[in-house]
CSV table of C-alpha atoms in Angstrom, one decimal:
chain,number,residue,atom,x,y,z
A,229,LYS,CA,-10.5,-4.9,13.4
A,230,GLN,CA,-8.8,-1.6,12.8
A,231,GLU,CA,-10.9,1.0,11.0
A,232,VAL,CA,-9.2,3.7,9.1
A,233,THR,CA,-11.1,6.6,7.7
A,234,GLN,CA,-9.9,9.4,5.5
A,235,ILE,CA,-11.6,12.7,5.0
A,236,PRO,CA,-12.2,14.2,2.6
A,237,ALA,CA,-12.6,11.6,-0.1
A,238,ALA,CA,-11.8,14.1,-2.8
A,239,LEU,CA,-10.3,17.6,-2.8
A,240,SER,CA,-9.8,20.1,-5.6
A,241,VAL,CA,-7.8,23.2,-5.0
A,242,PRO,CA,-6.0,25.9,-6.9
A,243,GLU,CA,-2.2,25.9,-7.0
A,244,GLY,CA,-0.5,27.5,-4.0
A,245,GLU,CA,-3.0,26.5,-1.3
A,246,ASN,CA,-2.0,24.9,1.9
A,247,LEU,CA,-3.8,21.6,2.5
A,248,VAL,CA,-4.8,19.3,5.3
A,249,LEU,CA,-5.7,15.7,4.7
A,250,ASN,CA,-7.2,13.8,7.6
A,251,CYS,CA,-6.9,10.2,8.7
A,252,SER,CA,-8.6,8.7,11.8
A,253,PHE,CA,-8.3,5.3,13.3
A,254,THR,CA,-10.3,3.3,15.9
A,255,ASP,CA,-7.5,1.6,17.8
A,256,SER,CA,-4.8,3.7,19.5
A,257,ALA,CA,-2.5,0.7,20.0
A,258,ILE,CA,-0.6,1.3,16.8
A,259,TYR,CA,3.1,0.7,16.1
A,260,ASN,CA,3.4,3.3,13.3
A,261,LEU,CA,1.4,5.2,10.7
A,262,GLN,CA,2.5,5.6,7.1
A,263,TRP,CA,1.3,8.1,4.5
A,264,PHE,CA,1.5,7.1,0.8
A,265,ARG,CA,0.9,8.7,-2.5
A,266,GLN,CA,-0.5,6.8,-5.4
A,267,ASP,CA,-0.6,8.1,-9.0
A,268,PRO,CA,-3.2,6.6,-11.4
A,269,GLY,CA,-2.3,3.0,-12.4
A,270,LYS,CA,0.9,3.0,-10.3
A,271,GLY,CA,2.0,1.5,-7.1
A,272,LEU,CA,2.2,3.3,-3.8
A,273,THR,CA,5.1,5.6,-2.9
A,274,SER,CA,5.9,6.0,0.8
A,275,LEU,CA,5.9,9.7,1.8
A,276,LEU,CA,6.2,9.7,5.6
A,277,LEU,CA,6.5,7.2,8.4
A,278,ILE,CA,5.6,8.2,12.0
A,279,GLN,CA,6.6,5.8,14.7
A,280,SER,CA,4.2,5.5,17.7
A,281,SER,CA,6.6,7.4,19.9
A,282,GLN,CA,6.8,10.3,17.5
A,283,ARG,CA,4.4,13.2,17.1
A,284,GLU,CA,5.3,14.3,13.6
A,285,GLN,CA,7.5,13.9,10.6
A,286,THR,CA,8.5,16.4,7.9
A,287,SER,CA,9.8,16.0,4.4
A,288,GLY,CA,10.1,19.0,2.2
A,289,ARG,CA,6.6,20.6,1.9
A,290,LEU,CA,5.0,17.7,3.7
A,291,ASN,CA,4.3,17.4,7.4
A,292,ALA,CA,2.5,14.6,9.1
A,293,SER,CA,1.3,14.6,12.7
A,294,LEU,CA,0.1,11.8,14.9
A,295,ASP,CA,-2.1,12.0,17.9
A,296,LYS,CA,-2.7,8.4,19.2
A,297,SER,CA,-4.9,9.4,22.0
A,298,SER,CA,-7.5,10.9,19.7
A,299,GLY,CA,-6.9,8.4,16.9
A,300,ARG,CA,-6.0,11.0,14.3
A,301,SER,CA,-3.2,11.9,11.9
A,302,THR,CA,-3.0,14.8,9.5
A,303,LEU,CA,-0.9,15.3,6.4
A,304,TYR,CA,-0.2,18.9,5.7
A,305,ILE,CA,0.9,20.0,2.2
A,306,ALA,CA,2.3,23.4,1.9
A,307,ALA,CA,2.1,25.5,-1.2
A,308,SER,CA,0.4,22.9,-3.3
A,309,GLN,CA,1.5,22.3,-6.9
A,310,PRO,CA,-0.2,20.5,-9.9
A,311,GLY,CA,2.4,17.8,-9.5
A,312,ASP,CA,0.9,17.0,-6.1
A,313,SER,CA,-2.3,15.7,-7.8
A,314,ALA,CA,-2.6,12.1,-6.7
A,315,THR,CA,-4.4,9.9,-4.2
A,316,TYR,CA,-3.1,10.0,-0.7
A,317,LEU,CA,-3.5,7.0,1.6
A,318,CYS,CA,-2.7,6.5,5.2
A,319,ALA,CA,-2.0,3.1,6.7
A,320,ILE,CA,-1.8,1.8,10.3
A,321,TYR,CA,0.6,-0.9,11.4
A,322,ARG,CA,-0.2,-2.6,14.7
A,323,GLY,CA,3.4,-4.0,15.0
A,324,SER,CA,3.1,-7.6,16.0
A,325,THR,CA,4.8,-10.2,13.9
A,326,LEU,CA,1.3,-11.2,12.8
A,327,GLY,CA,0.3,-7.6,12.3
A,328,ARG,CA,-0.6,-6.1,8.9
A,329,LEU,CA,-1.3,-2.7,7.6
A,330,TYR,CA,-4.8,-1.3,7.5
A,331,PHE,CA,-5.4,1.2,4.8
A,332,GLY,CA,-7.9,4.0,4.4
A,333,ARG,CA,-9.7,4.5,1.1
A,334,GLY,CA,-7.6,7.6,0.4
A,335,THR,CA,-8.1,11.2,-0.5
A,336,GLN,CA,-8.0,12.0,-4.2
A,337,LEU,CA,-6.3,15.4,-4.6
A,338,THR,CA,-6.5,17.6,-7.7
A,339,VAL,CA,-4.4,20.8,-7.8
A,340,TRP,CA,-5.2,22.9,-10.8
A,341,PRO,CA,-2.9,25.7,-12.2
B,161,GLU,CA,14.7,4.4,-2.7
B,162,ALA,CA,12.7,1.1,-2.6
B,163,ASP,CA,14.1,-1.9,-4.4
B,164,ILE,CA,11.1,-3.9,-5.1
B,165,TYR,CA,10.2,-5.0,-8.7
B,166,GLN,CA,7.2,-6.5,-10.3
B,167,THR,CA,6.8,-8.1,-13.8
B,168,PRO,CA,5.0,-7.9,-16.0
B,169,ARG,CA,3.7,-4.3,-15.6
B,170,TYR,CA,0.8,-5.0,-18.0
B,171,LEU,CA,-0.6,-8.3,-19.1
B,172,VAL,CA,-3.6,-9.1,-21.4
B,173,ILE,CA,-4.5,-12.8,-21.6
B,174,GLY,CA,-7.4,-15.0,-22.5
B,175,THR,CA,-9.7,-16.9,-20.1
B,176,GLY,CA,-8.3,-20.2,-18.9
B,177,LYS,CA,-4.6,-19.3,-19.2
B,178,LYS,CA,-2.2,-19.8,-16.3
B,179,ILE,CA,-0.3,-16.7,-15.3
B,180,THR,CA,2.4,-15.9,-12.8
B,181,LEU,CA,3.1,-12.4,-11.5
B,182,GLU,CA,6.6,-11.9,-10.3
B,183,CYS,CA,7.8,-9.9,-7.4
B,184,SER,CA,11.3,-9.5,-6.2
B,185,GLN,CA,12.9,-7.3,-3.5
B,186,THR,CA,16.6,-6.7,-2.8
B,187,MET,CA,16.2,-5.3,0.7
B,188,GLY,CA,16.3,-8.6,2.6
B,189,HIS,CA,12.9,-8.1,4.0
B,190,ASP,CA,11.2,-11.1,5.6
B,191,LYS,CA,7.7,-9.9,5.3
B,192,MET,CA,6.0,-9.6,1.8
B,193,TYR,CA,2.5,-9.0,0.7
B,194,TRP,CA,0.2,-9.1,-2.3
B,195,TYR,CA,-2.6,-6.6,-2.5
B,196,GLN,CA,-5.4,-6.4,-5.1
B,197,GLN,CA,-6.8,-3.1,-6.2
B,198,ASP,CA,-9.6,-2.2,-8.6
B,199,PRO,CA,-9.5,1.2,-10.2
B,200,GLY,CA,-10.4,3.9,-7.8
B,201,MET,CA,-11.0,1.4,-5.0
B,202,GLU,CA,-9.3,0.4,-1.8
B,203,LEU,CA,-6.5,-2.1,-1.5
B,204,HIS,CA,-7.3,-5.6,-0.4
B,205,LEU,CA,-4.7,-7.9,1.2
B,206,ILE,CA,-4.9,-11.3,-0.6
B,207,HIS,CA,-1.6,-13.0,0.6
B,208,TYR,CA,1.3,-12.4,2.8
B,209,SER,CA,4.4,-14.2,4.0
B,210,TYR,CA,6.6,-14.0,7.1
B,211,GLY,CA,9.6,-15.5,5.4
B,212,VAL,CA,10.8,-18.5,3.5
B,213,ASN,CA,8.2,-21.4,3.3
B,214,SER,CA,5.6,-19.3,5.1
B,215,THR,CA,2.5,-18.0,3.4
B,216,GLU,CA,-0.9,-16.9,4.6
B,217,LYS,CA,-4.2,-15.9,3.0
B,218,GLY,CA,-5.2,-12.3,3.5
B,219,ASP,CA,-8.5,-10.6,4.1
B,220,LEU,CA,-9.9,-10.9,0.6
B,221,SER,CA,-10.6,-14.4,-0.7
B,222,SER,CA,-8.6,-15.0,-3.8
B,223,GLU,CA,-8.2,-17.9,-6.2
B,224,SER,CA,-4.6,-17.1,-6.6
B,225,THR,CA,-1.7,-18.9,-4.9
B,226,VAL,CA,1.7,-17.8,-3.7
B,227,SER,CA,5.0,-19.4,-2.9
B,228,ARG,CA,8.1,-18.2,-0.9
B,229,ILE,CA,11.1,-20.4,-1.7
B,230,ARG,CA,13.6,-17.6,-1.5
B,231,THR,CA,13.5,-14.5,0.7
B,232,GLU,CA,13.7,-12.1,-2.2
B,233,HIS,CA,11.1,-13.7,-4.4
B,234,PHE,CA,7.3,-13.9,-3.8
B,235,PRO,CA,5.4,-14.9,-7.0
B,236,LEU,CA,1.6,-15.0,-7.4
B,237,THR,CA,0.0,-17.6,-9.7
B,238,LEU,CA,-3.4,-17.9,-11.2
B,239,GLU,CA,-4.0,-21.5,-12.5
B,240,SER,CA,-6.9,-20.5,-14.8
B,241,ALA,CA,-7.5,-16.9,-15.3
B,242,ARG,CA,-11.0,-15.5,-15.6
B,243,PRO,CA,-12.4,-12.0,-16.4
B,244,SER,CA,-13.2,-11.5,-12.7
B,245,HIS,CA,-9.4,-11.6,-12.1
B,246,THR,CA,-9.0,-8.4,-14.0
B,247,SER,CA,-7.4,-6.0,-11.6
B,248,GLN,CA,-4.2,-4.4,-10.5
B,249,TYR,CA,-1.9,-6.5,-8.2
B,250,LEU,CA,0.5,-4.8,-6.0
B,251,CYS,CA,3.4,-6.4,-4.2
B,252,ALA,CA,5.0,-5.0,-1.1
B,253,SER,CA,7.6,-5.8,1.5
B,254,SER,CA,8.2,-4.4,4.9
B,255,ASP,CA,11.1,-3.7,7.3
B,256,TYR,CA,8.9,-5.0,10.1
B,257,LEU,CA,11.9,-5.9,12.4
B,258,ASN,CA,12.9,-2.3,12.5
B,259,THR,CA,10.5,0.5,11.6
B,260,GLY,CA,7.8,-1.5,9.9
B,261,GLU,CA,7.9,0.7,6.9
B,262,LEU,CA,6.1,-0.7,3.8
B,263,PHE,CA,7.5,-0.5,0.3
B,264,PHE,CA,5.5,-1.1,-2.8
B,265,GLY,CA,6.4,-2.2,-6.3
B,266,GLU,CA,4.9,-0.5,-9.4
B,267,GLY,CA,2.1,-3.0,-9.8
B,268,SER,CA,1.0,-5.5,-12.4
B,269,ARG,CA,-2.2,-4.6,-14.3
B,270,LEU,CA,-3.9,-7.8,-15.4
B,271,THR,CA,-6.7,-7.9,-18.0
B,272,VAL,CA,-8.4,-11.2,-18.7
B,273,LEU,CA,-10.5,-11.3,-21.8
């Protein structure tokens, strides 16, 4: 079974800081990795999808990298804002038709003004 | 923008009632999922479907049932709700034939008194 670990579990920072959220996984045979954001009581919003053949993806102030050999992905948030406060989850997809996504427990981020 | 919709968003009912949580997507995705999530906790896969007339149980045992009569529709039913069913239920669909990207609805928060 795929194990997905996210560190840290919680993070509180002042506005303007650059952040790195970490995701590690045990099986390098992944098809893709997806980062999500979840606001309290809401569903998950897809932030970035990295295919197994890619090393990174960027969207605005977000940059996600993938290193399959070491079983790690990082989500970099530049110039954090209070609106970035949410829980960030990573998920691994193994890619077979029977495959499913394996989620980490998430990193709860608080950005204070 | 993801086109996946869940109703109701919030539901408070008494013990013993039958309830159906609706989930519809307009993206033509074959694969759909139901996750259960308690506040501040990880997501648990309870049901998934590969396509019409195909349903499977997920990792977490659930007393709910699902059906998939149409590609776009994946309802979840509880025949007799109990307080232990109080949770948030998240529906998702994936573009697994292409990128495998997963899209979530806003969730249905169920409270059973």
